[in-house]
Short mmCIF file of C-alpha atoms in Angstrom, two decimals:
data_model
loop_
_atom_site.label_atom_id
_atom_site.label_comp_id
_atom_site.label_asym_id
_atom_site.label_seq_id
_atom_site.Cartn_x
_atom_site.Cartn_y
_atom_site.Cartn_z
CA UNK S 1327 33.49 -165.14 -40.69
CA UNK S 1328 31.91 -167.71 -42.95
CA UNK S 1329 28.88 -169.39 -41.48
CA UNK S 1330 25.52 -170.95 -42.23
CA UNK S 1331 22.59 -170.57 -39.86
CA UNK S 1332 19.50 -172.72 -39.90
CA UNK S 1333 17.37 -171.00 -37.28
CA UNK S 1334 14.89 -173.83 -36.82
CA UNK S 1335 16.29 -176.92 -35.13
CA UNK S 1336 13.05 -178.82 -35.39
CA UNK S 1337 9.86 -178.26 -37.37
CA UNK S 1338 6.64 -180.24 -37.38
CA UNK S 1339 4.09 -179.89 -40.17
CA UNK S 1340 0.98 -181.75 -41.15
CA UNK S 1341 0.94 -183.84 -44.27
CA UNK S 1342 -0.27 -181.74 -47.18
CA UNK S 1343 0.77 -178.46 -45.58
CA UNK S 1344 3.33 -176.15 -47.11
CA UNK S 1345 6.89 -176.04 -45.83
CA UNK S 1346 9.61 -173.45 -45.64
CA UNK S 1347 13.01 -174.17 -44.09
CA UNK S 1348 15.21 -171.18 -43.48
CA UNK S 1349 18.88 -170.81 -44.27
CA UNK S 1350 21.00 -167.70 -43.80
CA UNK S 1351 24.64 -167.50 -44.71
CA UNK S 1352 27.63 -165.28 -44.25
CA UNK S 1353 30.19 -165.64 -47.00
CA UNK S 1354 32.76 -163.23 -48.33
CA UNK S 1355 32.72 -164.28 -51.96
CA UNK S 1356 30.16 -165.36 -54.53
CA UNK S 1357 28.31 -168.19 -52.82
CA UNK S 1358 27.39 -171.55 -54.21
CA UNK S 1359 24.46 -172.83 -52.16
CA UNK S 1360 23.17 -176.30 -51.51
CA UNK S 1361 20.38 -178.11 -49.72
CA UNK S 1362 20.90 -181.73 -48.73
CA UNK S 1363 18.45 -184.18 -47.17
CA UNK S 1364 19.27 -187.04 -44.84
CA UNK S 1365 16.68 -189.70 -44.18
CA UNK S 1366 17.02 -191.65 -40.93
CA UNK S 1367 20.02 -193.96 -41.00
CA UNK S 1368 21.06 -192.82 -44.45
CA UNK S 1369 23.70 -190.67 -46.06
CA UNK S 1370 23.14 -187.18 -47.43
CA UNK S 1371 21.47 -186.62 -50.77
CA UNK S 1372 21.59 -183.39 -52.75
CA UNK S 1373 18.15 -181.78 -53.10
CA UNK S 1374 19.15 -178.74 -55.11
CA UNK S 1375 21.92 -176.25 -55.72
CA UNK S 1376 22.38 -172.67 -56.79
CA UNK S 1377 25.43 -171.52 -58.70
CA UNK S 1378 24.22 -168.58 -60.78
CA UNK S 1379 21.37 -167.38 -62.95
CA UNK S 1380 17.72 -167.75 -62.00
CA UNK S 1381 17.45 -167.23 -58.25
CA UNK S 1382 14.58 -169.72 -57.95
CA UNK S 1383 15.94 -173.22 -58.34
CA UNK S 1384 14.03 -176.46 -58.62
CA UNK S 1385 15.22 -179.66 -57.06
CA UNK S 1386 14.21 -183.24 -56.63
CA UNK S 1387 11.14 -184.46 -54.76
CA UNK S 1388 9.19 -181.27 -55.53
CA UNK S 1389 11.45 -178.95 -53.54
CA UNK S 1390 12.51 -175.48 -54.58
CA UNK S 1391 14.70 -172.80 -53.06
CA UNK S 1392 15.09 -169.08 -53.62
CA UNK S 1393 18.39 -167.26 -53.39
CA UNK S 1394 18.02 -163.73 -52.01
CA UNK S 1395 21.36 -161.99 -52.08
CA UNK S 1396 20.09 -158.90 -50.24
CA UNK S 1397 18.94 -161.06 -47.33
CA UNK S 1398 21.80 -163.59 -47.52
CA UNK S 1399 19.20 -166.31 -47.54
CA UNK S 1400 18.50 -169.51 -49.41
CA UNK S 1401 15.22 -170.84 -48.06
CA UNK S 1402 13.87 -174.23 -49.04
CA UNK S 1403 10.18 -174.63 -49.87
CA UNK S 1404 7.68 -177.30 -50.76
CA UNK S 1405 4.00 -176.60 -51.49
CA UNK S 1406 2.64 -179.83 -50.07
CA UNK S 1407 4.59 -182.04 -47.70
CA UNK S 1408 4.41 -185.84 -47.85
CA UNK S 1409 5.03 -188.15 -44.91
CA UNK S 1410 8.16 -189.40 -46.67
CA UNK S 1411 9.68 -185.91 -46.42
CA UNK S 1412 10.35 -186.47 -42.72
CA UNK S 1413 14.13 -186.17 -42.51
CA UNK S 1414 17.03 -183.91 -41.57
CA UNK S 1415 17.74 -181.04 -43.93
CA UNK S 1416 21.11 -179.35 -44.25
CA UNK S 1417 22.01 -176.09 -45.93
CA UNK S 1418 25.59 -175.54 -47.08
CA UNK S 1419 27.59 -172.82 -48.81
CA UNK S 1420 30.79 -173.00 -50.84
CA UNK S 1421 32.66 -170.68 -53.10
CA UNK S 1422 34.57 -170.43 -56.29
CA UNK S 1423 37.84 -169.18 -54.86
CA UNK S 1424 40.87 -170.95 -56.19
CA UNK S 1425 41.71 -172.84 -53.03
CA UNK S 1426 38.21 -173.25 -51.70
CA UNK S 1427 37.18 -176.85 -51.81
CA UNK S 1428 35.22 -177.05 -48.58
CA UNK S 1429 31.60 -176.48 -47.76
CA UNK S 1430 30.36 -174.58 -44.73
CA UNK S 1431 27.44 -176.46 -43.18
CA UNK S 1432 24.44 -175.46 -41.13
CA UNK S 1433 23.52 -177.60 -38.14
CA UNK S 1434 20.43 -178.93 -39.82
CA UNK S 1435 16.66 -178.77 -39.39
CA UNK S 1436 14.79 -181.88 -38.38
CA UNK S 1437 11.40 -182.16 -40.09
CA UNK S 1438 8.59 -184.24 -38.64
CA UNK S 1439 5.38 -184.79 -40.60
CA UNK S 1440 2.08 -185.47 -38.84
CA UNK S 1441 -0.41 -187.67 -40.67
CA UNK X 213 28.29 -196.58 -61.03
CA UNK X 214 28.45 -197.20 -57.28
CA UNK X 215 29.20 -193.57 -56.36
CA UNK X 216 30.85 -193.34 -52.93
CA UNK X 217 31.23 -196.56 -50.97
CA UNK X 218 32.29 -196.96 -47.36
CA UNK X 219 33.32 -199.98 -45.34
CA UNK X 220 32.45 -201.14 -42.80
CA UNK X 221 28.85 -200.03 -42.23
CA UNK X 222 29.00 -200.73 -38.50
CA UNK X 223 31.88 -201.20 -36.08
CA UNK X 224 32.27 -201.60 -32.35
CA UNK X 225 35.68 -200.99 -30.82
CA UNK X 226 37.11 -201.06 -27.35
CA UNK X 227 38.99 -198.04 -26.06
CA UNK X 228 42.54 -198.10 -27.34
CA UNK X 229 41.90 -200.28 -30.35
CA UNK X 230 42.76 -199.06 -33.82
CA UNK X 231 40.89 -199.33 -37.07
CA UNK X 232 40.74 -197.92 -40.57
CA UNK X 233 37.60 -196.74 -42.30
CA UNK X 234 37.71 -197.21 -46.03
CA UNK X 235 36.19 -194.97 -48.69
CA UNK X 236 36.22 -195.24 -52.45
CA UNK X 237 34.59 -193.29 -55.26
CA UNK X 238 34.20 -194.15 -58.92
CA UNK X 239 33.26 -190.71 -60.24
CA UNK X 240 36.81 -189.58 -61.02
CA UNK X 241 36.49 -186.82 -58.43
CA UNK X 242 39.65 -185.09 -57.33
CA UNK X 243 38.52 -184.00 -53.85
CA UNK X 244 37.53 -186.27 -50.99
CA UNK X 245 36.37 -185.59 -47.44
CA UNK X 246 35.82 -187.24 -44.09
CA UNK X 247 33.12 -185.93 -41.78
CA UNK X 248 31.73 -186.99 -38.46
CA UNK X 249 28.12 -186.45 -37.49
CA UNK X 250 27.00 -186.18 -33.90
CA UNK X 251 23.53 -185.27 -32.59
CA UNK X 252 22.99 -181.52 -32.55
CA UNK X 253 26.40 -180.78 -34.05
CA UNK X 254 25.74 -181.22 -37.73
CA UNK X 255 28.58 -182.32 -39.97
CA UNK X 256 32.10 -181.58 -38.88
CA UNK X 257 35.00 -181.92 -41.27
CA UNK X 258 37.81 -184.13 -40.01
CA UNK X 259 40.19 -184.14 -42.96
CA UNK X 260 39.98 -183.54 -46.64
CA UNK X 261 42.08 -184.18 -49.71
CA UNK X 262 41.90 -181.62 -52.50
CA UNK X 263 43.75 -183.88 -54.89
CA UNK X 264 45.71 -187.11 -54.99
CA UNK X 265 48.78 -186.80 -52.81
CA UNK X 266 47.52 -183.95 -50.62
CA UNK X 267 45.62 -183.93 -47.34
CA UNK X 268 44.58 -181.12 -45.03
CA UNK X 269 43.08 -180.86 -41.57
CA UNK X 270 39.51 -179.87 -41.07
CA UNK X 271 37.74 -178.70 -37.91
CA UNK X 272 38.28 -181.79 -35.76
CA UNK X 273 41.42 -183.69 -36.85
CA UNK X 274 42.75 -184.72 -33.44
CA UNK X 275 42.88 -188.48 -32.97
CA UNK X 276 42.63 -189.23 -36.67
CA UNK X 277 44.95 -189.78 -39.60
CA UNK X 278 44.15 -190.08 -43.27
CA UNK X 279 45.68 -191.51 -46.40
CA UNK X 280 44.81 -190.61 -49.95
CA UNK X 281 45.89 -193.91 -51.42
CA UNK X 282 45.10 -192.95 -55.00
CA UNK X 283 42.51 -190.85 -56.78
CA UNK X 284 39.73 -193.29 -55.87
CA UNK X 285 40.47 -194.10 -52.25
CA UNK X 286 40.66 -192.06 -49.05
CA UNK X 287 41.00 -193.86 -45.73
CA UNK X 288 40.52 -192.62 -42.17
CA UNK X 289 42.47 -194.21 -39.35
CA UNK X 290 41.82 -194.14 -35.64
CA UNK X 291 45.09 -195.10 -33.98
CA UNK X 292 43.79 -195.40 -30.44
CA UNK X 293 40.03 -195.17 -30.29
CA UNK X 294 38.34 -193.19 -27.52
CA UNK X 295 34.66 -193.11 -26.50
CA UNK X 296 34.52 -189.50 -27.76
CA UNK X 297 35.03 -190.87 -31.24
CA UNK X 298 31.72 -192.70 -31.14
CA UNK X 299 29.95 -191.16 -34.10
CA UNK X 300 28.68 -191.65 -37.61
CA UNK X 301 31.41 -191.11 -40.17
CA UNK X 302 30.69 -189.99 -43.69
CA UNK X 303 32.99 -189.90 -46.66
CA UNK X 304 32.25 -187.55 -49.54
CA UNK X 305 33.79 -186.65 -52.86
CA UNK X 306 33.55 -183.69 -55.20
CA UNK X 307 34.68 -182.61 -58.64
CA UNK X 308 36.60 -179.47 -57.96
CA UNK X 309 38.64 -177.47 -60.37
CA UNK X 310 38.13 -174.36 -62.43
CA UNK X 311 35.33 -173.38 -62.08
CA UNK X 312 34.86 -175.03 -58.71
CA UNK X 313 31.41 -176.41 -58.07
CA UNK X 314 31.92 -178.01 -54.67
CA UNK X 315 28.90 -180.25 -54.93
CA UNK X 316 29.70 -183.17 -52.66
CA UNK X 317 28.49 -186.74 -53.03
CA UNK X 318 28.17 -188.78 -49.87
CA UNK X 319 28.64 -192.37 -48.93
CA UNK X 320 26.16 -194.26 -46.72
CA UNK X 321 28.18 -193.79 -43.54
CA UNK X 322 29.94 -195.92 -40.94
CA UNK X 323 28.38 -196.14 -37.50
CA UNK X 324 31.19 -196.47 -34.99
CA UNK X 325 30.81 -197.19 -31.29
CA UNK X 326 33.79 -197.07 -28.95
CA UNK X 327 33.23 -198.75 -25.61
#
């Protein structure tokens, strides 16, 4: 079955600390992977995406993610968190099959940042 | 370039009332989606439209209908609103084709309360 698991429902970090948000997926075909961020009361914004090539991808706002096929993971990282990074983060997977136009979504990880 | 727009931003309905949520995109995307977001449940797909003239059910279609009016517009209708439909509704669009990238662009959301 196709699924995305974000094991951490809620994470709290101190400002300036490093961050890693976990994402594991189960997908039968070549995965296209995404991280989205949702600030309070806002819509979802794409942080970064992986389609092919270099398994370490850079995104906006200083985020990066690493695709590890052997571990079926696509973890999101940031070296130094800012208070403005407090938000909900969603991992999603899609494919390149001919009729596949949907994304499979994780339930999200809520990030709180302590000053 | 407005991206994905949704109207209204907020709405309060009484049980049994009907309403239509409007969505439009100006990116010439062929696929459009309606999601609902509820606390702890992530994003759940209600309906999607892979191309103009086609619509398909998602995970939670009951109580909703959709219309893909043209390539730009995709509306969601609640015929007889119920309190269980209190939620935040997001519209999204994507450029899908060959190869399919599935990156979705989101609108700002409609916050609906059904009393």
